[in-house]
Coordinates of C-alpha atoms and ligand atoms in Angstrom, one line a residue:
M172 CA 0.4 0.1 0.2
R173 CA 3.0 2.7 1.0
K174 CA 4.9 1.4 -1.6
K175 CA 1.8 2.3 -4.4
L176 CA 1.3 6.0 -2.9
W177 CA 4.9 6.6 -3.0
I178 CA 4.7 5.8 -6.5
T179 CA 1.5 7.7 -8.0
M180 CA 3.3 10.8 -6.4
L181 CA 6.6 10.1 -8.0
V182 CA 4.4 10.3 -11.4
L183 CA 2.7 13.0 -9.9
A184 CA 5.8 15.0 -9.6
M185 CA 6.9 13.8 -13.2
I186 CA 3.9 14.7 -14.3
F187 CA 3.6 18.0 -13.0
A188 CA 7.9 18.7 -14.0
V189 CA 6.7 18.3 -18.0
A190 CA 4.0 20.6 -17.3
L191 CA 6.3 23.1 -16.1
T192 CA 9.0 22.9 -19.1
G193 CA 6.3 22.8 -21.5
C194 CA 4.8 25.6 -20.9
G195 CA 7.7 27.8 -19.2
G196 CA 10.3 28.1 -22.1
G197 CA 8.8 31.6 -23.9
Q198 CA 9.0 31.6 -27.6
E199 CA 12.2 29.8 -28.2
E200 CA 10.8 26.1 -27.1
S201 CA 6.5 27.1 -27.9
D202 CA 5.1 26.4 -32.0
E203 CA 4.5 29.4 -32.4
I204 CA 6.1 32.5 -34.2
V205 CA 4.5 35.4 -32.3
I206 CA 5.0 38.6 -33.9
G207 CA 3.5 42.2 -32.6
A208 CA 1.5 44.8 -35.2
V209 CA 1.2 48.6 -33.8
F210 CA -1.4 50.4 -36.5
G211 CA -4.5 53.1 -35.7
M212 CA -6.9 51.4 -36.1
T213 CA -8.8 53.8 -35.1
G214 CA -9.0 57.7 -34.3
D215 CA -7.5 60.1 -37.3
I216 CA -6.0 58.0 -39.3
A217 CA -7.7 54.9 -39.2
T218 CA -8.2 54.1 -42.9
F219 CA -4.2 53.4 -42.9
G220 CA -4.3 50.8 -39.7
Q221 CA -7.6 49.0 -41.3
S222 CA -5.7 48.6 -44.8
S223 CA -2.4 47.4 -43.2
K224 CA -4.0 45.4 -40.9
E225 CA -6.0 42.9 -43.5
A226 CA -3.1 42.9 -46.3
I227 CA -1.2 41.4 -43.0
E228 CA -3.4 39.4 -41.8
M229 CA -3.9 37.9 -45.4
R230 CA -0.4 36.9 -46.2
V231 CA -0.5 35.1 -42.4
K232 CA -3.3 33.4 -43.9
E233 CA -1.3 32.5 -47.0
V234 CA 1.8 31.5 -45.0
N235 CA 0.7 29.3 -42.6
E236 CA -1.1 27.3 -44.6
S237 CA 1.7 26.7 -46.6
G238 CA 3.6 25.3 -44.0
G239 CA 5.1 28.6 -41.4
V240 CA 8.4 29.5 -41.3
L241 CA 11.2 27.6 -39.7
G242 CA 8.3 25.1 -39.2
R243 CA 6.4 26.7 -37.1
Q244 CA 3.1 28.5 -37.4
V245 CA 3.4 32.3 -37.6
R246 CA 1.0 34.2 -35.0
V247 CA 0.4 38.1 -34.9
V248 CA -1.2 39.8 -31.9
F249 CA -2.4 43.6 -33.4
E250 CA -2.7 46.6 -31.1
D251 CA -4.9 50.1 -31.9
N252 CA -2.7 52.8 -31.6
K253 CA -6.2 55.5 -31.7
S254 CA -4.0 56.8 -34.0
L255 CA -1.7 58.5 -31.1
A256 CA 1.6 58.2 -29.6
T257 CA 1.4 58.2 -26.0
E258 CA -1.0 54.9 -27.0
T259 CA 1.9 53.8 -29.5
A260 CA 4.3 53.7 -26.8
L261 CA 2.1 51.9 -24.2
A262 CA 1.3 49.0 -27.2
V263 CA 4.8 48.6 -27.8
E264 CA 5.7 47.8 -24.4
K265 CA 2.3 45.1 -23.8
L266 CA 3.8 43.5 -26.6
I267 CA 7.2 43.3 -25.6
E268 CA 6.3 42.9 -22.0
Q269 CA 2.8 40.9 -21.7
D270 CA 3.1 38.9 -25.6
E271 CA 6.7 38.3 -25.8
V272 CA 6.9 39.3 -30.3
V273 CA 10.1 38.9 -31.7
A274 CA 9.5 41.8 -33.8
I275 CA 7.0 44.7 -34.2
I276 CA 5.5 45.8 -37.8
G277 CA 4.2 49.9 -37.0
A278 CA 3.7 52.2 -36.8
I279 CA 2.3 53.6 -39.7
A280 CA 2.8 57.8 -38.5
S281 CA 5.9 58.2 -38.2
T282 CA 5.3 61.0 -35.1
N283 CA 3.8 57.6 -33.0
T284 CA 6.9 55.5 -34.5
L285 CA 8.9 57.5 -32.8
A286 CA 7.0 57.2 -30.0
G287 CA 7.6 53.5 -30.1
A288 CA 10.8 52.5 -31.4
P289 CA 13.2 54.0 -27.8
I290 CA 10.9 51.6 -26.1
A291 CA 11.7 48.4 -28.8
Q292 CA 15.5 49.6 -29.0
D293 CA 16.4 49.6 -25.5
A294 CA 14.7 46.1 -25.1
G295 CA 16.2 44.4 -28.2
V296 CA 13.6 43.6 -30.0
P297 CA 13.3 45.0 -34.1
M298 CA 10.7 47.2 -35.1
I299 CA 9.8 47.4 -39.0
S300 CA 7.4 50.2 -40.0
G301 CA 6.0 49.7 -43.8
T302 CA 5.1 53.5 -43.6
S303 CA 6.4 55.7 -41.4
T304 CA 8.9 58.4 -43.7
A305 CA 10.4 60.6 -42.0
E306 CA 14.4 60.2 -41.1
S307 CA 14.8 60.6 -37.9
V308 CA 12.3 57.1 -37.4
T309 CA 15.7 55.1 -38.0
E310 CA 18.2 57.2 -36.3
V311 CA 16.4 55.8 -33.4
G312 CA 18.6 53.1 -33.2
D313 CA 20.1 50.0 -35.5
Y314 CA 16.9 47.9 -34.6
I315 CA 14.6 50.0 -36.1
F316 CA 13.9 49.8 -40.1
R317 CA 11.4 50.7 -42.3
A318 CA 10.4 48.9 -45.6
C319 CA 9.6 52.6 -47.1
F320 CA 11.4 55.2 -48.8
I321 CA 12.0 58.7 -46.4
D322 CA 10.9 62.1 -47.1
P323 CA 14.1 63.9 -47.8
F324 CA 13.7 61.4 -51.0
Q325 CA 9.9 62.6 -51.6
G326 CA 9.9 66.0 -50.7
R327 CA 12.6 66.5 -53.3
V328 CA 10.5 64.5 -56.2
A329 CA 7.7 66.9 -55.3
A330 CA 9.9 70.0 -55.3
Q331 CA 11.2 68.7 -59.2
F332 CA 7.8 67.4 -60.4
A333 CA 6.6 71.2 -59.3
L334 CA 9.9 72.8 -60.8
Q335 CA 10.0 70.8 -64.3
N336 CA 6.5 68.5 -65.1
L337 CA 3.8 72.0 -63.7
E338 CA 6.7 74.5 -64.4
A339 CA 5.9 76.3 -61.0
K340 CA 7.3 79.5 -59.9
T341 CA 5.6 80.2 -56.8
A342 CA 4.6 77.8 -54.0
A343 CA 2.8 77.6 -50.5
V344 CA 3.2 75.2 -48.0
L345 CA 1.0 74.1 -45.5
T346 CA 1.9 72.0 -42.7
D347 CA 0.7 70.2 -39.7
V348 CA 2.9 71.1 -36.9
G349 CA 1.8 68.1 -35.1
S350 CA 3.4 65.3 -37.3
D351 CA 7.0 64.9 -37.4
Y352 CA 6.2 63.5 -40.9
S353 CA 4.2 67.0 -42.5
M354 CA 6.9 69.7 -40.6
G355 CA 9.8 67.7 -42.5
L356 CA 8.1 67.4 -45.7
R357 CA 7.6 71.9 -44.9
D358 CA 12.0 71.7 -45.1
V359 CA 12.8 69.8 -47.5
F360 CA 10.7 70.9 -50.2
V361 CA 10.8 74.4 -49.2
E362 CA 14.7 73.6 -49.6
N363 CA 15.0 71.6 -53.0
F364 CA 11.9 74.8 -54.8
T365 CA 14.3 77.5 -53.4
A366 CA 17.5 76.1 -54.8
G367 CA 15.9 74.8 -58.2
G368 CA 14.5 79.0 -59.1
G369 CA 11.4 78.4 -57.1
K370 CA 10.1 80.9 -54.8
V371 CA 8.1 80.5 -51.6
V372 CA 5.5 82.6 -51.4
Q373 CA 3.9 81.4 -47.7
T374 CA 4.1 79.1 -45.1
S375 CA 0.7 78.3 -42.9
E376 CA 0.4 76.4 -40.1
F377 CA -2.0 74.6 -39.0
V378 CA -3.3 70.9 -36.1
V379 CA -4.8 67.8 -37.2
Q380 CA -7.9 69.8 -35.0
D381 CA -8.8 72.2 -37.0
T382 CA -11.3 72.2 -39.6
D383 CA -12.2 75.6 -40.8
F384 CA -9.3 76.3 -43.1
N385 CA -10.7 79.8 -44.5
A386 CA -8.7 82.0 -42.7
V387 CA -4.7 80.0 -44.5
L388 CA -7.0 79.4 -47.8
T389 CA -8.1 83.4 -48.7
N390 CA -3.8 84.1 -47.8
V391 CA -3.0 81.7 -50.6
K392 CA -5.9 83.2 -53.2
A393 CA -3.9 86.7 -52.0
Q394 CA -0.7 85.1 -52.9
N395 CA -2.0 83.2 -55.5
P396 CA 1.1 80.6 -56.2
D397 CA 1.0 78.3 -58.9
V398 CA 1.1 75.5 -56.2
V399 CA 0.1 74.6 -52.6
Y400 CA 2.4 71.5 -51.7
V401 CA 0.5 70.0 -48.8
P402 CA 2.7 67.1 -46.1
A403 CA -0.7 66.2 -44.5
Y404 CA -3.0 63.7 -43.9
Y405 CA -6.5 62.4 -45.6
N406 CA -8.6 64.4 -42.8
S407 CA -7.0 67.6 -42.8
V408 CA -6.6 67.5 -46.6
G409 CA -10.0 66.0 -47.1
L410 CA -11.4 69.4 -46.1
I411 CA -8.6 72.0 -47.4
L412 CA -9.2 71.0 -51.1
A413 CA -13.1 71.6 -50.7
Q414 CA -12.5 74.8 -48.6
A415 CA -9.7 75.8 -51.6
A416 CA -12.6 74.8 -54.5
D417 CA -15.0 76.9 -52.6
L418 CA -12.7 79.8 -52.5
G419 CA -12.0 79.5 -56.4
I420 CA -8.8 78.8 -55.9
D421 CA -7.0 77.7 -59.0
A422 CA -3.7 76.8 -57.5
T423 CA -2.7 72.5 -58.1
F424 CA -2.4 71.0 -54.6
I425 CA 0.9 68.4 -54.4
G426 CA 0.1 66.3 -51.9
T427 CA 2.1 63.0 -50.2
D428 CA 1.7 59.4 -49.3
G429 CA -0.7 61.2 -46.0
W430 CA -3.1 61.6 -48.8
D431 CA -3.9 57.8 -49.7
S432 CA -7.4 56.9 -48.2
P433 CA -10.6 56.7 -49.6
T434 CA -11.7 59.4 -47.4
L435 CA -10.7 62.2 -48.6
F436 CA -12.6 61.5 -51.7
E437 CA -15.0 61.1 -49.3
L438 CA -14.4 65.0 -48.1
A439 CA -13.4 66.5 -51.2
G440 CA -15.1 65.4 -53.6
D441 CA -14.2 66.3 -57.0
A442 CA -12.2 69.4 -55.5
A443 CA -9.5 67.1 -55.3
N444 CA -9.5 66.4 -58.9
G445 CA -6.6 67.3 -61.0
H446 CA -3.9 66.8 -58.2
F447 CA -1.4 65.2 -57.5
F448 CA 1.0 63.2 -54.8
T449 CA 3.9 61.6 -54.7
N450 CA 3.3 57.9 -53.3
H451 CA 4.7 54.2 -53.1
Y452 CA 3.3 52.1 -55.6
S453 CA 0.4 52.4 -58.5
P454 CA -2.2 49.9 -58.6
D455 CA -2.1 50.6 -62.5
A456 CA 2.0 49.1 -62.3
D457 CA 2.2 46.2 -65.2
V458 CA 4.0 44.1 -63.2
P459 CA 3.4 40.5 -61.1
E460 CA 4.5 41.5 -58.3
V461 CA 1.9 44.4 -57.8
Q462 CA -0.6 42.2 -60.2
D463 CA -0.5 38.9 -57.7
F464 CA -0.8 41.2 -54.8
I465 CA -3.9 42.7 -55.7
A466 CA -5.5 39.7 -56.9
A467 CA -5.0 37.9 -54.1
Y468 CA -6.3 41.2 -51.8
G469 CA -9.2 41.6 -53.6
A470 CA -10.1 37.6 -53.6
A471 CA -9.8 38.1 -49.8
Y472 CA -11.7 41.1 -49.3
N473 CA -14.3 41.9 -51.9
G474 CA -12.5 43.1 -54.9
K475 CA -11.5 45.8 -52.7
T476 CA -8.6 47.5 -54.3
P477 CA -5.6 48.3 -51.7
D478 CA -3.9 51.4 -50.7
A479 CA -0.3 52.1 -50.5
L480 CA -0.3 51.3 -46.4
A481 CA -2.0 47.8 -47.5
A482 CA 1.1 47.4 -50.1
L483 CA 3.9 48.5 -47.3
G484 CA 2.0 46.5 -44.5
Y485 CA 2.5 43.2 -46.0
D486 CA 6.2 43.9 -47.7
A487 CA 7.3 45.0 -44.0
F488 CA 6.1 41.8 -43.1
N489 CA 7.7 39.6 -45.7
M490 CA 10.5 41.4 -44.7
T491 CA 10.4 40.5 -41.6
L492 CA 9.7 36.5 -42.6
D493 CA 12.4 36.8 -45.2
A494 CA 15.2 37.9 -42.3
I495 CA 13.9 35.5 -39.5
T496 CA 14.4 32.7 -42.4
R497 CA 17.5 34.3 -43.2
A498 CA 18.2 33.8 -39.8
G499 CA 17.1 31.0 -39.0
S500 CA 16.7 32.3 -35.4
T501 CA 13.8 34.2 -33.9
D502 CA 17.0 35.6 -31.9
G503 CA 16.4 39.6 -31.7
E504 CA 20.1 40.0 -32.4
A505 CA 19.4 38.0 -35.0
I506 CA 16.5 39.0 -36.7
R507 CA 18.0 43.0 -36.7
D508 CA 21.4 41.4 -38.2
A509 CA 19.6 39.7 -41.2
L510 CA 17.3 42.5 -41.9
A511 CA 20.5 45.3 -42.0
E512 CA 21.5 42.6 -44.6
T513 CA 18.4 42.8 -46.6
A514 CA 18.7 43.0 -50.2
G515 CA 17.2 42.5 -53.9
F516 CA 14.2 41.7 -51.3
V517 CA 10.8 41.8 -54.3
G518 CA 8.6 43.4 -52.7
V519 CA 5.1 45.2 -53.9
C520 CA 6.0 48.2 -53.8
G521 CA 9.5 47.8 -55.5
T522 CA 12.9 46.3 -54.3
I523 CA 14.3 46.9 -50.8
T524 CA 18.2 46.9 -50.1
M525 CA 19.2 48.5 -46.7
D526 CA 21.0 51.2 -47.0
E527 CA 23.4 51.5 -43.9
K528 CA 21.0 53.6 -41.9
R529 CA 18.5 51.0 -42.1
N530 CA 16.6 53.2 -45.4
P531 CA 15.6 51.4 -48.4
I532 CA 16.6 52.9 -51.6
K533 CA 13.7 53.2 -53.9
S534 CA 11.7 54.7 -56.0
A535 CA 8.7 57.1 -55.6
V536 CA 5.7 57.3 -57.7
M537 CA 3.3 60.5 -59.1
I538 CA -0.3 60.2 -58.6
E539 CA -2.8 62.5 -60.7
I540 CA -6.4 62.5 -59.2
K541 CA -8.9 62.5 -62.1
D542 CA -12.9 61.9 -61.8
Q543 CA -12.0 60.8 -57.7
K544 CA -9.5 58.3 -59.0
Q545 CA -6.3 57.5 -58.3
V546 CA -4.1 57.3 -61.7
Y547 CA -0.4 56.5 -62.1
N548 CA 1.2 59.7 -63.9
A549 CA 5.6 59.1 -62.9
T550 CA 7.6 56.8 -61.1
V551 CA 11.1 58.6 -60.5
S552 CA 13.7 56.9 -58.7
P553 CA 16.4 58.1 -56.4
E554 CA 19.6 59.3 -58.3
Ligands
LIG319 N1 4.7 58.8 -44.3 C1 3.9 58.9 -43.5 C2 4.6 58.7 -42.4 O1 5.7 58.8 -41.7 C3 2.2 57.8 -43.5 C4 2.3 57.5 -44.1 C5 2.3 56.0 -45.4 C6 0.8 57.0 -44.9 C7 1.9 55.4 -46.8 C8 -0.2 56.8 -45.9 C9 0.3 56.0 -46.5 O2 3.7 59.7 -41.4

């Protein structure tokens, strides 16, 4: 009887020990590879986060159906930063502490990524933004990467387009002063437009909460510039374009990737027509990477055409999976090293080769708005 009890206890202890090692080992020993994603799925730039999330969810399914990465299934934990910087920092902390993610995709707006990146850097967790174009983002540290071009390039493309294609001599610039992205682009545009012989006749500031732009636009009307550069997000831009048309301003507006949202057309309607913006890709591009992506995304989401946010979210995620595969490990340092060595990676928005500052060297496209639709106008490559 005694012996039996002793054996039972021994068996129980063994089961307990096995159970403990099974769940206490962290990600290295668990089956799944867990990756975090921080996007604004609600708030000022919500369509950006929604598109990015859709593209990544679609890809997760495909990857897992074909056997996963390093033979393991991939799971993405999405956090909504409500389009805010403070929430981004909290979300990055949560993903690292609680979910023990091996890498983080995000955020979208540069200001938000800048709030989360120092936390990822300190923790040694690679953070890859698909879309944050402000130069300072990857300067946070050697664990911070992006899948898009940077604003010193994006702003120069706009200035050159204004000078050469539109033969503009004068420009007004309207800036969202709550955004590092908007302020950085303003500086680059002014520098390049002026260096190319143009004259900046007005620089005005606004904040994302503004809804009445009449004072600023009345000044634009009085200055009568050839072009108005608005490096900002679609919510403000939609209102600006609508109110500019109401005031009878006939200058051509030039914008940036932040214009890329169907909401812009809801707000501006036909007032958006005839204007231009720089972007990361055009669904019109007749290359297999673009057309295959559009077909897959359309099949997954009721025929919807993916915007640049979806395409870049997809590229950032795939670039990360590619780095994990080449690293053969989910160790933060190994992933970081593999990301830094990314070369010739073929994405939807072009081929990515990282420079020494963890920024891809890539082309931009110029989009023209016609009949409330985005129409491909030109591709501009870095010299
Ligand atoms: N480039 C923007 C930023 O850095 C974000 C963005 C990218 C928005 C692409 C739209 C499309 O803040």
